[in-house]
């Protein structure tokens, strides 16, 4: 029988999660609005999960990631994915040195703590595969040598939902490797007014460096310790199962709309992301609200829609909403 | 000996059916005055013109018993058996066995006639050739065959047409059977339609749902049973709070139509705040009481928190307070209260 001292854990989380507020504050100096985006970046950072950002150009996707990297004392790489990019441009290659008459390893930009894979769908599958393999394995092989990637290692990929001509959409199996898919929306009116003012004055505040990679590693350990009751586990499984067999959850109307449901990786991601969310909320235990808060980000890219659903302009968010409204909360 | 005879008989049958030459050797003899004829028969006594009929002749075992027979031979048939009757087949021989013993030999000929009238078929000779060369002649009596013509309507000189189908009067039994089937089918259709309709409305197939207790009465009854169970004393705080919150969820659904079973604590509080504007009984105080109960419940259910006895009792009191404070009292309840 697992014994957890929740009181002690809560106190520990109160202590360890103090940086969350500071970090959010620093990021809000640079990013106007986009609280959901900032929170999702934090969840990804704490849950050790990669994030796929999708939004039209100009919504501060790249800025948010760059700011996150600047808040942490960590190495940051930005890779602009283009159609002529090669895997070697990403992971590195062997270069022959005439002086030493030996091949030397030239590490690529993937050897960084934070990777911004900008417009990931602009590169062909071989480059995407190289990055996604590094994401999964957390190591890269160049020639005969295998190099572990630094910790923390977080890939934040962006893709543009419009201008699909000449793009290489990520296959479902590779999209599944991203823990979260965050849809970045337009700022509110007041926020946009503030953005104009900032640009007019030309004064762009910068975020201070408040964290070290070791702090993140420590926080991740605490996140893993966040208590998740069996009732919550069952709730997570129910949500994921409902994407596969909606008929079992009194949702027969969804069956013709879903081509395939979420994988077990979705259950794992939902559990760890819920823990990270509880940590951000300074709680040592997960409640159903935490699961619901991250459900859209975790599940939206893991549900396949049928042609029928696409013809009816149904998106995965509609499916998730129906499931959340139908599955009983513990 | 017996086996030998049978064997020979078979050989004779085979030879007879295959050899015309043998038939040529056997002399044709007319029946004498004192001959003893064997019986033969037609399938039926009369036929219509052009109908076909079998003429059957049985040769019983007694006819060849104690004799060594080499061959059995019928006279080769002319096309006309007799004037007006034609043979359509040769004599077909067949053997009849009983308990693996040859009991008789059957012969049959297919006949027809194209002239109406009464015909006496000729006696048919059968030759039994013995091993010692003697030929015995057996005769089958020729039966009488009546050939009828098609009836002709003398007024029109044309054959009568086929008889129309006879219409029998419908009996009471048939009517009752049909009526029974119709009633059963109609009953089944009615039952299926009713089941579908009632299922859609979530009602029982037969009878009416008794009007249940008002939401607050039902909730208070369950809360009272929870109090009596005293689950927290049995180290079942988690189960206790699950029951408590589920009871309140059902109450929220029945009282305001909130889909509380699918909502989290925060969402339920949010939904109640939305309902507050249209319900004078729903006050901030009431909602606050419930919020505290939910908070303790969430801790017990999801955070391994073990509330003290006083906290457990307090949570129940809070639930009762919320239900009592937001109960819509019906007229009957008011009357009862007045009477009291």
XYZ file of C-alpha atoms in Angstrom:
670
model
C 0.000 0.000 0.000
C 1.443 3.302 -1.117
C 1.680 5.795 1.686
C 1.749 9.450 0.786
C 1.946 12.257 3.243
C -0.128 14.801 1.409
C 0.406 17.523 3.964
C 4.143 17.213 3.654
C 3.908 17.012 -0.116
C 1.716 20.100 -0.250
C 4.220 22.040 1.823
C 7.039 20.852 -0.392
C 5.162 21.861 -3.496
C 4.421 25.252 -2.019
C 8.166 25.700 -1.592
C 9.284 24.198 -4.881
C 6.656 25.853 -7.026
C 7.468 29.338 -5.861
C 9.417 29.899 -9.064
C 6.267 29.420 -11.138
C 4.903 32.813 -10.172
C 8.237 34.518 -10.753
C 8.633 32.836 -14.102
C 5.105 33.718 -15.171
C 5.713 37.285 -14.079
C 8.923 37.555 -16.080
C 7.286 36.094 -19.146
C 4.291 38.392 -18.857
C 6.687 41.335 -19.072
C 7.450 40.322 -22.637
C 4.348 38.447 -23.731
C 1.151 40.402 -23.563
C -1.780 38.142 -22.759
C -1.530 34.559 -24.062
C -1.846 33.176 -20.526
C -2.973 29.838 -21.880
C 0.121 29.627 -24.048
C 2.463 30.514 -21.194
C 0.754 27.996 -18.911
C 1.024 25.279 -21.550
C 4.725 26.019 -21.992
C 5.167 25.635 -18.251
C 3.268 22.347 -18.242
C 5.473 21.036 -21.044
C 8.593 22.184 -19.206
C 7.529 20.562 -15.927
C 6.081 17.397 -17.470
C 9.095 16.902 -19.718
C 6.908 16.849 -22.768
C 7.412 18.432 -26.150
C 4.946 20.975 -27.421
C 3.483 21.638 -30.832
C 2.248 25.188 -31.251
C -0.225 26.007 -33.950
C -1.458 29.441 -34.834
C -1.542 31.999 -37.565
C 1.596 34.146 -38.016
C 2.209 37.013 -35.610
C 0.721 35.564 -32.439
C 4.002 35.571 -30.468
C 4.615 31.852 -30.723
C 8.299 32.257 -31.395
C 8.595 35.132 -28.929
C 6.989 33.065 -26.172
C 9.441 30.233 -26.651
C 12.396 32.561 -26.888
C 11.265 34.267 -23.692
C 10.862 30.933 -21.907
C 14.417 30.059 -22.879
C 15.682 33.424 -21.678
C 14.002 32.981 -18.286
C 15.936 29.771 -17.809
C 19.703 29.807 -17.873
C 19.783 27.338 -20.708
C 21.002 26.985 -24.242
C 18.465 27.911 -26.867
C 18.457 27.001 -30.565
C 16.123 28.155 -33.221
C 15.867 26.062 -36.348
C 13.910 27.431 -39.237
C 12.564 24.413 -41.098
C 12.766 24.874 -44.843
C 12.228 22.459 -47.739
C 15.991 22.204 -48.420
C 16.956 21.469 -44.792
C 18.878 18.217 -44.292
C 19.040 15.961 -41.220
C 22.745 16.789 -40.876
C 21.846 20.492 -40.602
C 19.837 19.524 -37.567
C 21.758 16.858 -35.693
C 25.288 17.581 -36.925
C 27.788 15.753 -39.065
C 31.374 14.465 -39.322
C 33.898 16.857 -40.814
C 37.288 15.758 -42.031
C 40.108 17.754 -40.527
C 43.137 17.980 -42.786
C 45.319 19.088 -39.911
C 44.611 16.127 -37.662
C 43.717 13.848 -40.545
C 40.663 12.688 -38.601
C 36.927 13.076 -38.792
C 35.633 15.483 -36.194
C 32.085 15.642 -34.913
C 30.319 18.898 -35.608
C 27.224 18.906 -33.380
C 24.082 20.428 -34.817
C 21.671 22.940 -33.284
C 19.654 20.114 -31.747
C 22.224 20.040 -28.920
C 20.474 22.652 -26.817
C 18.065 22.741 -23.896
C 15.308 24.508 -25.748
C 14.760 23.904 -29.418
C 12.431 26.053 -31.399
C 11.546 24.096 -34.514
C 9.934 26.901 -36.419
C 7.402 25.870 -39.073
C 8.225 22.197 -38.702
C 5.849 21.255 -41.501
C 7.926 23.134 -44.091
C 10.633 20.438 -44.127
C 10.412 17.019 -45.713
C 9.785 13.854 -43.718
C 13.470 12.857 -43.370
C 14.255 16.047 -41.414
C 11.113 15.775 -39.330
C 11.998 12.172 -38.551
C 15.507 13.140 -37.462
C 14.119 15.662 -34.982
C 11.315 13.454 -33.754
C 13.746 10.595 -33.206
C 15.921 12.875 -31.107
C 12.803 13.919 -29.178
C 11.901 10.331 -28.442
C 15.343 8.870 -27.752
C 16.849 12.019 -26.205
C 20.104 11.113 -27.868
C 21.655 11.576 -31.293
C 24.007 9.314 -33.223
C 26.567 10.959 -35.480
C 28.773 8.505 -37.298
C 29.712 5.836 -34.802
C 29.190 7.936 -31.715
C 25.995 8.422 -29.739
C 25.612 11.686 -27.849
C 23.002 12.240 -25.145
C 21.069 15.457 -25.448
C 21.305 17.954 -22.598
C 18.755 18.019 -19.795
C 16.271 19.636 -19.816
C 15.582 19.014 -23.455
C 12.402 20.529 -24.732
C 11.290 20.843 -28.318
C 8.755 23.474 -29.122
C 7.631 23.167 -32.683
C 5.412 25.598 -34.478
C 3.267 25.092 -37.500
C 1.076 27.346 -39.485
C -2.518 26.164 -40.033
C -2.837 28.243 -43.216
C -0.720 28.242 -46.373
C -0.639 24.461 -46.601
C 0.767 24.511 -50.130
C 4.270 23.090 -50.231
C 4.148 21.800 -46.673
C 4.728 18.316 -45.311
C 2.075 17.665 -42.659
C 3.383 15.617 -39.751
C 2.185 12.009 -39.817
C -0.115 10.914 -36.979
C 2.563 8.670 -35.472
C 4.958 11.601 -35.193
C 2.391 14.101 -33.961
C 1.659 11.627 -31.155
C 5.163 12.253 -29.791
C 4.244 15.787 -28.839
C 2.750 15.784 -25.374
C 0.707 18.906 -26.000
C -0.667 20.621 -29.024
C -1.443 24.208 -28.165
C -3.622 26.331 -30.381
C -2.562 29.952 -30.112
C -5.430 32.350 -30.473
C -5.617 36.063 -31.212
C -5.075 38.449 -28.284
C -7.998 40.284 -26.723
C -8.731 43.905 -27.626
C -7.115 45.368 -24.527
C -4.086 43.166 -24.958
C -3.687 44.169 -28.582
C -3.918 47.843 -27.573
C -1.084 47.258 -25.148
C 0.970 45.534 -27.845
C 0.554 48.602 -30.090
C 1.693 50.905 -27.299
C 4.770 48.809 -26.608
C 5.723 48.884 -30.265
C 5.042 52.604 -30.608
C 7.323 53.500 -27.739
C 9.960 51.062 -28.975
C 10.630 49.946 -25.441
C 10.630 46.197 -25.354
C 11.052 44.829 -21.850
C 13.257 41.806 -21.393
C 12.714 38.862 -19.083
C 15.253 38.274 -16.350
C 16.940 34.943 -15.957
C 15.380 33.432 -12.844
C 15.904 29.704 -13.210
C 18.673 27.232 -13.720
C 18.343 23.860 -15.471
C 18.895 22.166 -12.119
C 15.788 23.896 -10.740
C 13.746 22.461 -13.561
C 15.100 18.968 -12.993
C 14.232 19.259 -9.305
C 10.760 20.587 -10.062
C 10.177 17.693 -12.450
C 10.957 15.238 -9.672
C 8.419 16.917 -7.428
C 5.844 16.901 -10.225
C 6.219 13.128 -10.495
C 5.498 12.861 -6.779
C 2.194 14.703 -7.023
C -0.427 12.285 -5.733
C -2.901 10.892 -8.212
C -5.763 8.929 -6.751
C -7.067 5.753 -8.374
C -10.346 7.598 -9.062
C -8.467 10.150 -11.149
C -6.597 7.418 -12.989
C -9.919 5.796 -13.824
C -11.284 9.140 -14.982
C -8.294 9.593 -17.313
C -8.726 6.095 -18.715
C -12.437 6.749 -19.221
C -11.724 9.926 -21.164
C -9.195 8.203 -23.401
C -11.369 5.121 -23.851
C -14.285 7.316 -24.826
C -12.255 8.510 -27.824
C -11.931 4.878 -28.913
C -15.348 3.495 -28.007
C -17.705 6.448 -27.687
C -20.685 4.100 -27.784
C -19.706 2.715 -24.377
C -20.082 6.191 -22.897
C -23.513 6.896 -24.298
C -22.037 8.792 -27.225
C -23.069 6.702 -30.250
C -23.260 9.840 -32.407
C -19.493 10.254 -32.175
C -18.698 6.814 -33.569
C -19.022 7.717 -37.260
C -16.972 10.861 -36.677
C -13.891 9.230 -35.135
C -11.519 7.335 -37.431
C -9.194 6.338 -34.599
C -8.988 7.124 -30.898
C -6.126 8.195 -28.697
C -3.206 5.887 -27.948
C -2.016 4.807 -24.477
C 0.577 7.559 -24.867
C -2.378 9.941 -24.483
C -3.242 8.409 -21.101
C 0.359 8.745 -19.952
C 0.571 12.326 -21.180
C -2.793 13.214 -19.657
C -1.673 11.879 -16.281
C 1.701 13.633 -16.194
C 0.321 16.887 -17.628
C -2.433 16.845 -14.968
C 0.229 16.465 -12.298
C 2.165 19.401 -13.761
C -1.011 21.460 -13.804
C -1.701 20.585 -10.158
C 1.888 21.618 -9.363
C 1.359 24.978 -11.068
C -1.793 25.390 -8.978
C 0.357 24.630 -5.899
C -1.404 21.393 -5.079
C 0.115 18.096 -4.050
C -2.719 16.063 -5.527
C -4.618 15.923 -8.771
C -8.305 16.763 -8.967
C -10.618 16.283 -11.961
C -10.277 19.991 -12.817
C -6.582 19.416 -13.542
C -7.382 16.614 -15.969
C -9.984 18.710 -17.734
C -7.663 21.701 -17.918
C -5.097 19.788 -19.965
C -7.449 17.431 -21.814
C -7.781 19.573 -24.942
C -4.022 20.123 -25.336
C -3.255 16.445 -24.791
C -6.020 14.870 -26.870
C -6.673 17.228 -29.780
C -3.853 15.881 -31.984
C -4.465 12.274 -30.999
C -7.969 11.818 -32.361
C -8.406 11.025 -36.038
C -11.485 12.384 -37.724
C -13.388 10.663 -40.501
C -14.277 12.257 -43.823
C -17.813 12.498 -42.522
C -16.662 14.657 -39.603
C -14.568 16.847 -41.885
C -17.520 17.253 -44.233
C -19.585 18.473 -41.305
C -16.822 20.873 -40.206
C -16.387 19.024 -36.929
C -13.010 19.461 -35.261
C -11.404 17.369 -32.550
C -12.242 20.028 -29.968
C -15.945 19.318 -30.546
C -15.323 15.632 -29.952
C -13.353 16.311 -26.752
C -16.062 18.648 -25.461
C -18.721 15.989 -26.028
C -16.606 13.395 -24.259
C -15.845 15.647 -21.293
C -19.546 16.458 -20.956
C -20.518 12.790 -21.060
C -17.936 11.038 -18.895
C -18.868 11.022 -15.235
C -16.544 12.948 -12.973
C -15.429 11.025 -9.865
C -28.549 -77.407 -56.187
C -30.608 -74.367 -55.429
C -27.645 -72.104 -55.958
C -26.960 -73.770 -59.247
C -30.478 -73.084 -60.478
C -30.316 -69.439 -59.492
C -26.980 -69.055 -61.147
C -28.304 -70.561 -64.302
C -31.354 -68.379 -64.189
C -29.211 -65.278 -64.050
C -27.142 -66.489 -66.927
C -30.336 -67.073 -68.839
C -31.651 -63.596 -68.085
C -28.404 -62.063 -69.255
C -28.349 -64.148 -72.408
C -31.979 -63.333 -73.108
C -31.616 -59.618 -72.822
C -28.497 -59.520 -74.955
C -29.026 -62.206 -77.569
C -31.562 -61.940 -80.337
C -30.272 -65.191 -81.800
C -31.615 -67.223 -78.914
C -35.011 -65.717 -79.394
C -35.000 -66.868 -83.005
C -34.409 -70.449 -81.937
C -37.375 -70.634 -79.557
C -40.548 -71.677 -81.380
C -43.722 -69.669 -80.974
C -46.570 -71.910 -79.805
C -50.188 -70.887 -79.382
C -51.813 -71.731 -76.072
C -53.515 -75.046 -75.931
C -56.997 -75.677 -74.659
C -55.980 -76.759 -71.157
C -53.224 -74.322 -70.497
C -52.864 -72.810 -67.060
C -52.310 -69.093 -67.330
C -50.547 -66.887 -64.846
C -52.095 -63.587 -63.826
C -50.879 -60.302 -65.237
C -52.118 -56.795 -64.523
C -52.261 -53.266 -65.835
C -51.490 -50.227 -63.669
C -55.096 -49.159 -64.040
C -58.121 -50.394 -65.955
C -58.610 -47.493 -68.297
C -56.587 -44.774 -69.890
C -57.240 -41.753 -72.052
C -56.111 -41.788 -75.649
C -52.336 -41.379 -75.788
C -51.793 -42.184 -72.107
C -49.052 -44.649 -71.268
C -49.562 -47.624 -68.994
C -47.400 -50.459 -67.679
C -48.436 -54.075 -68.229
C -46.877 -56.122 -65.434
C -46.289 -59.896 -65.349
C -44.914 -61.699 -62.320
C -43.226 -65.120 -62.628
C -43.352 -66.695 -59.158
C -40.679 -68.983 -57.807
C -42.998 -71.976 -57.945
C -42.938 -71.829 -61.751
C -39.320 -73.009 -61.977
C -38.877 -74.778 -58.667
C -37.198 -78.207 -58.934
C -36.238 -77.567 -62.550
C -32.873 -76.792 -63.985
C -33.523 -73.758 -66.155
C -31.045 -72.624 -68.718
C -32.891 -69.599 -70.102
C -36.043 -67.545 -69.665
C -37.456 -66.014 -72.817
C -40.429 -63.831 -73.716
C -41.741 -63.732 -77.156
C -40.221 -60.931 -79.141
C -42.881 -58.263 -79.255
C -44.427 -56.918 -82.418
C -45.069 -53.145 -82.518
C -48.790 -53.714 -82.104
C -49.535 -55.953 -79.167
C -52.978 -56.215 -80.538
C -54.819 -54.064 -82.992
C -55.026 -50.570 -81.521
C -52.546 -51.159 -78.654
C -48.889 -50.419 -79.184
C -45.821 -51.462 -77.195
C -43.520 -48.565 -76.426
C -40.807 -50.629 -74.773
C -39.359 -54.124 -75.007
C -40.103 -56.611 -72.251
C -38.196 -55.325 -69.223
C -37.188 -58.074 -66.827
C -36.453 -57.541 -63.207
C -35.700 -59.902 -60.337
C -37.334 -59.750 -56.908
C -35.241 -60.763 -53.928
C -36.374 -61.432 -50.406
C -33.764 -62.231 -47.753
C -31.155 -62.622 -50.488
C -33.271 -65.227 -52.211
C -34.740 -64.853 -55.660
C -38.479 -65.007 -55.162
C -39.867 -63.884 -58.489
C -39.118 -62.416 -61.846
C -41.052 -59.383 -62.919
C -41.636 -58.408 -66.514
C -43.267 -55.202 -67.697
C -44.121 -53.588 -70.960
C -45.077 -49.966 -71.584
C -48.244 -49.678 -73.662
C -50.282 -46.943 -75.244
C -53.257 -46.604 -77.514
C -54.525 -43.946 -79.868
C -57.977 -45.374 -80.462
C -60.752 -45.429 -77.933
C -62.429 -48.683 -77.160
C -62.115 -51.880 -75.159
C -59.131 -54.067 -75.971
C -58.446 -57.616 -74.877
C -54.702 -57.920 -74.658
C -53.314 -61.260 -75.924
C -51.949 -63.979 -73.674
C -48.239 -63.531 -73.377
C -46.045 -66.703 -73.570
C -42.932 -67.160 -71.517
C -40.434 -69.872 -72.463
C -38.409 -71.681 -69.864
C -35.603 -73.632 -71.494
C -34.403 -76.482 -69.311
C -30.887 -77.794 -69.127
C -31.966 -80.973 -70.890
C -33.212 -78.952 -73.880
C -36.943 -79.151 -73.087
C -38.752 -75.845 -73.372
C -41.696 -75.204 -71.028
C -44.173 -72.576 -72.088
C -45.942 -70.544 -69.460
C -48.756 -68.173 -70.346
C -49.725 -64.878 -68.781
C -53.358 -63.955 -69.120
C -53.968 -60.857 -71.207
C -56.059 -58.292 -69.276
C -58.662 -55.980 -70.736
C -57.729 -52.364 -71.411
C -60.261 -49.616 -71.783
C -59.149 -46.590 -73.768
C -61.353 -43.553 -73.343
C -61.543 -40.595 -75.597
C -61.706 -36.948 -74.544
C -65.213 -35.744 -73.853
C -66.512 -33.465 -76.535
C -69.156 -30.851 -76.120
C -71.787 -31.963 -78.580
C -73.136 -28.476 -79.033
C -69.843 -27.008 -80.164
C -68.012 -30.233 -81.105
C -65.036 -29.092 -79.119
C -63.433 -30.823 -76.158
C -64.511 -29.654 -72.771
C -62.033 -27.275 -71.191
C -60.242 -27.901 -67.961
C -62.398 -27.763 -64.889
C -62.058 -24.474 -63.073
C -60.539 -24.464 -59.621
C -63.094 -25.459 -57.077
C -63.791 -22.749 -54.506
C -64.399 -24.165 -51.108
C -66.436 -22.130 -48.649
C -64.338 -20.472 -45.921
C -64.844 -22.263 -42.633
C -65.209 -20.714 -39.189
C -61.995 -22.391 -38.101
C -60.083 -20.722 -40.903
C -61.555 -17.328 -40.053
C -60.662 -17.765 -36.384
C -57.102 -18.826 -37.265
C -56.623 -15.802 -39.528
C -58.102 -13.485 -36.924
C -55.797 -14.980 -34.291
C -52.727 -14.434 -36.453
C -53.767 -10.838 -37.198
C -54.324 -10.147 -33.490
C -50.944 -11.629 -32.526
C -49.097 -9.658 -35.234
C -50.916 -6.451 -34.287
C -50.106 -7.092 -30.632
C -46.432 -7.611 -31.412
C -46.271 -4.423 -33.508
C -47.989 -2.489 -30.738
C -45.586 -3.928 -28.151
C -42.501 -3.041 -30.203
C -43.744 0.494 -30.878
C -44.583 0.958 -27.218
C -41.202 -0.362 -26.035
C -39.370 1.986 -28.422
C -41.470 4.995 -27.452
C -41.252 4.342 -23.714
C -37.521 3.651 -23.872
C -36.980 6.977 -25.641
C -38.895 8.730 -22.905
C -37.100 6.663 -20.271
C -40.393 5.303 -18.973
C -41.346 1.733 -17.994
C -43.005 -0.301 -20.774
C -46.212 -0.799 -18.807
C -47.760 1.302 -16.113
C -46.937 4.797 -15.084
C -44.032 6.052 -13.049
C -45.173 6.900 -9.617
C -44.434 10.526 -8.981
C -41.240 10.389 -6.959
C -40.336 12.425 -3.998
C -39.449 16.058 -4.618
C -35.686 16.501 -5.118
C -35.098 17.846 -1.625
C -37.053 15.024 0.036
C -35.169 12.382 -1.955
C -31.840 14.033 -1.166
C -32.626 14.397 2.537
C -33.682 10.750 2.739
C -30.378 9.620 1.240
C -28.413 12.012 3.453
C -30.189 10.578 6.465
C -29.260 7.038 5.408
C -25.649 8.187 4.930
C -25.682 9.619 8.432
C -26.926 6.298 9.795
C -24.227 4.350 7.969
C -21.472 6.390 9.682
C -18.959 5.226 7.085
C -16.210 7.508 8.396
C -16.151 5.472 11.589
C -15.377 2.394 9.468
C -12.359 4.083 7.880
C -14.321 4.630 4.697
C -14.086 8.396 4.460
C -13.499 8.263 0.716
C -16.646 6.245 0.136
C -18.543 8.486 2.532
C -17.638 11.640 0.628
C -18.319 9.976 -2.714
C -21.847 9.170 -1.544
C -22.273 12.626 -0.091
C -21.161 14.496 -3.217
C -23.084 12.167 -5.523
C -26.268 12.815 -3.545
C -25.756 16.538 -3.924
C -25.005 16.079 -7.625
C -28.296 14.249 -8.138
C -30.060 16.993 -6.191
C -28.495 19.691 -8.374
C -29.648 17.839 -11.454
C -33.194 17.301 -10.215
C -33.553 20.756 -8.718
C -31.938 22.978 -11.393
C -31.255 20.604 -14.269
C -27.497 20.995 -13.869
C -25.549 18.110 -15.454
C -23.698 17.755 -12.172
C -22.614 14.130 -12.585
C -20.344 15.213 -15.433
C -19.062 18.358 -13.704
C -16.216 19.002 -11.316
C -16.704 20.718 -7.968
C -15.638 24.092 -9.349
C -17.921 23.708 -12.350
C -20.872 22.854 -10.126
C -20.287 25.946 -8.018
C -19.983 27.976 -11.210
C -23.263 26.524 -12.525
C -24.988 27.354 -9.231
C -23.766 30.930 -9.403
C -25.314 31.179 -12.850
C -28.629 29.880 -11.460
C -28.529 32.337 -8.582
C -30.049 35.212 -10.564
C -33.264 33.295 -11.223
C -33.646 31.607 -7.864
C -34.185 33.574 -4.709
C -33.494 30.549 -2.521
C -30.011 30.206 -3.911
C -27.873 32.615 -1.944
C -24.140 33.223 -1.727
C -24.325 31.794 1.774
C -25.843 28.534 0.525
C -23.321 28.232 -2.272
C -20.485 28.980 0.168
C -21.678 26.191 2.466
C -21.687 23.747 -0.418
C -18.291 24.911 -1.652
C -16.756 24.104 1.722
C -18.317 20.653 1.663
C -16.987 20.044 -1.846
C -13.524 21.195 -0.814
C -13.387 18.725 2.068
C -14.851 16.077 -0.214
C -12.180 16.635 -2.883
C -9.463 16.402 -0.256
C -10.875 13.153 1.073
C -11.481 11.662 -2.362
C -8.382 12.746 -4.204
C -5.749 13.751 -1.643
C -5.805 10.894 0.860
C -6.959 13.373 3.436
C -8.601 11.861 6.481
C -11.023 14.394 7.918
C -11.735 14.369 11.622
C -15.053 13.087 12.937
C -16.248 16.604 13.488
C -15.322 17.552 9.914
C -17.204 14.556 8.589
C -20.307 15.419 10.581
C -19.949 19.039 9.582
C -19.817 18.095 5.894
C -23.051 16.156 6.247
C -24.644 19.067 8.088
C -23.507 21.388 5.309
C -25.062 19.152 2.683
C -28.337 19.015 4.653
C -28.219 22.770 5.198
C -27.780 23.400 1.492
C -30.612 21.065 0.508
C -32.965 22.425 3.176
C -32.074 25.997 2.357
C -32.766 25.606 -1.345
C -35.764 23.253 -1.149
C -38.858 24.285 -3.050
C -41.716 23.426 -0.752
C -44.833 22.206 -2.521
C -48.406 23.089 -1.495
C -48.878 19.808 0.343
C -45.768 20.416 2.330
C -47.003 23.888 3.217
C -50.337 22.489 4.329
C -48.669 19.936 6.509
C -46.513 22.606 8.009
C -49.590 24.745 8.719
C -51.390 21.821 10.312
C -48.438 21.191 12.514
